[in-house]
Structures are given as structure tokens and as C-alpha cells.
Amino acid sequence: MDGQGATADPQLQHFIEIESQKQRFQQLVHQMTEVCWEKCMDKPGPKLDSRTESCFVNCVERFIDTSQFILNRLEQTQRSKGGFSESMLD
């Protein structure tokens, strides 16, 4: 074996990792927007009332808390199995 092709270019790996993280973030934002819009938006208007704004803030905070909890739990589960890449959470 000459070693070529055994490992990918580190810069390419880093680029792919960053792009994957961006994609995951965009998916989370889209999902959060959809969930919170359905939950909080009664009737669209030119301005948010304080109740709707408060609902959005609480919804987003709960969504973030839940997502973080799930990620942490997944990380713990994967670490106990020994097969989780640290770079996935950066």
C-alpha cells in the first residue's frame, strides 16, 4: 500500500464538516420556525402583539433547550459505546 487515498485531505474534511454543520443548523432553524409559527401565530398581522411575541420567545427557548438536551443525551450514549466523533458537536 502506498498510503494514497487512505485518508482524505484534511482541508476538504474540515470544509465538509463545516458545511454539514451549516446544513444541520439551517434544518434546526427551519424546524423551529415551523413549530413555533404553528404554535404561536393565530392571525398574521402587521405587528406582533406582546402575547404572540412572548409565545415565540418561550417556544424558541424550549426548542433550543430540548435540542441541546437531545444532543447531550446522544453524546453520552455514543460515548458509552465508544463510537462518537467529538467533531460532530463543535
JSON list of C-alpha atoms in Angstrom, two decimals:
[
{"chain": "A", "resi": 1, "resn": "MET", "atom": "CA", "xyz": [0.00, 0.00, 0.00]},
{"chain": "A", "resi": 2, "resn": "ASP", "atom": "CA", "xyz": [1.29, 3.43, -0.87]},
{"chain": "A", "resi": 3, "resn": "GLY", "atom": "CA", "xyz": [-0.92, 5.30, 1.62]},
{"chain": "A", "resi": 4, "resn": "GLN", "atom": "CA", "xyz": [-2.65, 7.43, -1.01]},
{"chain": "A", "resi": 5, "resn": "GLY", "atom": "CA", "xyz": [-6.40, 7.53, -0.65]},
{"chain": "A", "resi": 6, "resn": "ALA", "atom": "CA", "xyz": [-6.22, 6.08, 2.87]},
{"chain": "A", "resi": 7, "resn": "THR", "atom": "CA", "xyz": [-7.11, 9.46, 4.36]},
{"chain": "A", "resi": 8, "resn": "ALA", "atom": "CA", "xyz": [-8.88, 12.38, 2.74]},
{"chain": "A", "resi": 9, "resn": "ASP", "atom": "CA", "xyz": [-7.38, 15.84, 2.51]},
{"chain": "A", "resi": 10, "resn": "PRO", "atom": "CA", "xyz": [-7.72, 17.43, 6.00]},
{"chain": "A", "resi": 11, "resn": "GLN", "atom": "CA", "xyz": [-8.83, 20.76, 4.47]},
{"chain": "A", "resi": 12, "resn": "LEU", "atom": "CA", "xyz": [-11.53, 19.00, 2.48]},
{"chain": "A", "resi": 13, "resn": "GLN", "atom": "CA", "xyz": [-12.67, 17.08, 5.55]},
{"chain": "A", "resi": 14, "resn": "HIS", "atom": "CA", "xyz": [-12.84, 20.34, 7.53]},
{"chain": "A", "resi": 15, "resn": "PHE", "atom": "CA", "xyz": [-14.79, 22.07, 4.74]},
{"chain": "A", "resi": 16, "resn": "ILE", "atom": "CA", "xyz": [-17.28, 19.19, 4.55]},
{"chain": "A", "resi": 17, "resn": "GLU", "atom": "CA", "xyz": [-17.66, 19.19, 8.33]},
{"chain": "A", "resi": 18, "resn": "ILE", "atom": "CA", "xyz": [-18.35, 22.95, 8.38]},
{"chain": "A", "resi": 19, "resn": "GLU", "atom": "CA", "xyz": [-20.86, 22.68, 5.53]},
{"chain": "A", "resi": 20, "resn": "SER", "atom": "CA", "xyz": [-22.60, 19.77, 7.29]},
{"chain": "A", "resi": 21, "resn": "GLN", "atom": "CA", "xyz": [-22.85, 21.84, 10.47]},
{"chain": "A", "resi": 22, "resn": "LYS", "atom": "CA", "xyz": [-24.33, 24.74, 8.50]},
{"chain": "A", "resi": 23, "resn": "GLN", "atom": "CA", "xyz": [-26.88, 22.40, 6.95]},
{"chain": "A", "resi": 24, "resn": "ARG", "atom": "CA", "xyz": [-27.85, 20.93, 10.33]},
{"chain": "A", "resi": 25, "resn": "PHE", "atom": "CA", "xyz": [-28.21, 24.45, 11.76]},
{"chain": "A", "resi": 26, "resn": "GLN", "atom": "CA", "xyz": [-30.43, 25.55, 8.85]},
{"chain": "A", "resi": 27, "resn": "GLN", "atom": "CA", "xyz": [-32.59, 22.45, 9.31]},
{"chain": "A", "resi": 28, "resn": "LEU", "atom": "CA", "xyz": [-32.99, 23.24, 13.01]},
{"chain": "A", "resi": 29, "resn": "VAL", "atom": "CA", "xyz": [-33.92, 26.86, 12.29]},
{"chain": "A", "resi": 30, "resn": "HIS", "atom": "CA", "xyz": [-36.47, 25.76, 9.70]},
{"chain": "A", "resi": 31, "resn": "GLN", "atom": "CA", "xyz": [-37.97, 23.17, 12.04]},
{"chain": "A", "resi": 32, "resn": "MET", "atom": "CA", "xyz": [-38.05, 25.63, 14.95]},
{"chain": "A", "resi": 33, "resn": "THR", "atom": "CA", "xyz": [-39.70, 28.29, 12.80]},
{"chain": "A", "resi": 34, "resn": "GLU", "atom": "CA", "xyz": [-42.35, 25.86, 11.61]},
{"chain": "A", "resi": 35, "resn": "VAL", "atom": "CA", "xyz": [-43.13, 24.53, 15.10]},
{"chain": "A", "resi": 36, "resn": "CYS", "atom": "CA", "xyz": [-43.24, 27.93, 16.78]},
{"chain": "A", "resi": 37, "resn": "TRP", "atom": "CA", "xyz": [-45.22, 29.57, 13.95]},
{"chain": "A", "resi": 38, "resn": "GLU", "atom": "CA", "xyz": [-47.91, 26.89, 14.19]},
{"chain": "A", "resi": 39, "resn": "LYS", "atom": "CA", "xyz": [-47.99, 27.16, 17.97]},
{"chain": "A", "resi": 40, "resn": "CYS", "atom": "CA", "xyz": [-47.95, 30.93, 18.39]},
{"chain": "A", "resi": 41, "resn": "MET", "atom": "CA", "xyz": [-49.31, 32.66, 15.31]},
{"chain": "A", "resi": 42, "resn": "ASP", "atom": "CA", "xyz": [-53.10, 32.99, 15.48]},
{"chain": "A", "resi": 43, "resn": "LYS", "atom": "CA", "xyz": [-53.61, 35.54, 12.75]},
{"chain": "A", "resi": 44, "resn": "PRO", "atom": "CA", "xyz": [-50.81, 37.23, 10.83]},
{"chain": "A", "resi": 45, "resn": "GLY", "atom": "CA", "xyz": [-50.84, 40.99, 11.03]},
{"chain": "A", "resi": 46, "resn": "PRO", "atom": "CA", "xyz": [-48.58, 43.98, 10.53]},
{"chain": "A", "resi": 47, "resn": "LYS", "atom": "CA", "xyz": [-47.30, 43.79, 14.12]},
{"chain": "A", "resi": 48, "resn": "LEU", "atom": "CA", "xyz": [-46.82, 41.11, 16.80]},
{"chain": "A", "resi": 49, "resn": "ASP", "atom": "CA", "xyz": [-48.76, 41.64, 19.98]},
{"chain": "A", "resi": 50, "resn": "SER", "atom": "CA", "xyz": [-46.98, 41.06, 23.29]},
{"chain": "A", "resi": 51, "resn": "ARG", "atom": "CA", "xyz": [-48.69, 37.69, 23.85]},
{"chain": "A", "resi": 52, "resn": "THR", "atom": "CA", "xyz": [-47.59, 36.37, 20.46]},
{"chain": "A", "resi": 53, "resn": "GLU", "atom": "CA", "xyz": [-44.07, 37.72, 20.90]},
{"chain": "A", "resi": 54, "resn": "SER", "atom": "CA", "xyz": [-43.83, 36.12, 24.34]},
{"chain": "A", "resi": 55, "resn": "CYS", "atom": "CA", "xyz": [-45.10, 32.84, 22.90]},
{"chain": "A", "resi": 56, "resn": "PHE", "atom": "CA", "xyz": [-42.40, 32.92, 20.20]},
{"chain": "A", "resi": 57, "resn": "VAL", "atom": "CA", "xyz": [-39.65, 33.67, 22.73]},
{"chain": "A", "resi": 58, "resn": "ASN", "atom": "CA", "xyz": [-40.77, 30.84, 25.02]},
{"chain": "A", "resi": 59, "resn": "CYS", "atom": "CA", "xyz": [-41.20, 28.44, 22.12]},
{"chain": "A", "resi": 60, "resn": "VAL", "atom": "CA", "xyz": [-37.72, 29.15, 20.76]},
{"chain": "A", "resi": 61, "resn": "GLU", "atom": "CA", "xyz": [-36.14, 28.82, 24.21]},
{"chain": "A", "resi": 62, "resn": "ARG", "atom": "CA", "xyz": [-37.88, 25.48, 24.83]},
{"chain": "A", "resi": 63, "resn": "PHE", "atom": "CA", "xyz": [-36.93, 24.27, 21.36]},
{"chain": "A", "resi": 64, "resn": "ILE", "atom": "CA", "xyz": [-33.27, 25.15, 21.98]},
{"chain": "A", "resi": 65, "resn": "ASP", "atom": "CA", "xyz": [-33.33, 23.56, 25.45]},
{"chain": "A", "resi": 66, "resn": "THR", "atom": "CA", "xyz": [-34.88, 20.38, 24.07]},
{"chain": "A", "resi": 67, "resn": "SER", "atom": "CA", "xyz": [-32.46, 20.20, 21.15]},
{"chain": "A", "resi": 68, "resn": "GLN", "atom": "CA", "xyz": [-29.49, 20.69, 23.47]},
{"chain": "A", "resi": 69, "resn": "PHE", "atom": "CA", "xyz": [-30.79, 18.02, 25.85]},
{"chain": "A", "resi": 70, "resn": "ILE", "atom": "CA", "xyz": [-31.19, 15.55, 22.98]},
{"chain": "A", "resi": 71, "resn": "LEU", "atom": "CA", "xyz": [-27.69, 16.31, 21.65]},
{"chain": "A", "resi": 72, "resn": "ASN", "atom": "CA", "xyz": [-26.16, 15.88, 25.11]},
{"chain": "A", "resi": 73, "resn": "ARG", "atom": "CA", "xyz": [-28.03, 12.63, 25.65]},
{"chain": "A", "resi": 74, "resn": "LEU", "atom": "CA", "xyz": [-26.95, 11.34, 22.24]},
{"chain": "A", "resi": 75, "resn": "GLU", "atom": "CA", "xyz": [-23.36, 12.31, 23.01]},
{"chain": "A", "resi": 76, "resn": "GLN", "atom": "CA", "xyz": [-23.47, 10.41, 26.33]},
{"chain": "A", "resi": 77, "resn": "THR", "atom": "CA", "xyz": [-24.99, 7.36, 24.66]},
{"chain": "A", "resi": 78, "resn": "GLN", "atom": "CA", "xyz": [-22.44, 7.37, 21.84]},
{"chain": "A", "resi": 79, "resn": "ARG", "atom": "CA", "xyz": [-19.50, 7.92, 24.20]},
{"chain": "A", "resi": 80, "resn": "SER", "atom": "CA", "xyz": [-20.57, 4.96, 26.30]},
{"chain": "A", "resi": 81, "resn": "LYS", "atom": "CA", "xyz": [-20.50, 2.90, 23.10]},
{"chain": "A", "resi": 82, "resn": "GLY", "atom": "CA", "xyz": [-17.14, 4.41, 22.19]},
{"chain": "A", "resi": 83, "resn": "GLY", "atom": "CA", "xyz": [-18.07, 5.32, 18.64]},
{"chain": "A", "resi": 84, "resn": "PHE", "atom": "CA", "xyz": [-18.92, 9.02, 18.70]},
{"chain": "A", "resi": 85, "resn": "SER", "atom": "CA", "xyz": [-16.78, 11.63, 16.99]},
{"chain": "A", "resi": 86, "resn": "GLU", "atom": "CA", "xyz": [-16.13, 14.71, 19.12]},
{"chain": "A", "resi": 87, "resn": "SER", "atom": "CA", "xyz": [-16.10, 16.85, 16.00]},
{"chain": "A", "resi": 88, "resn": "MET", "atom": "CA", "xyz": [-19.79, 16.25, 15.37]},
{"chain": "A", "resi": 89, "resn": "LEU", "atom": "CA", "xyz": [-20.75, 18.56, 18.25]},
{"chain": "A", "resi": 90, "resn": "ASP", "atom": "CA", "xyz": [-18.46, 21.50, 17.54]}
]
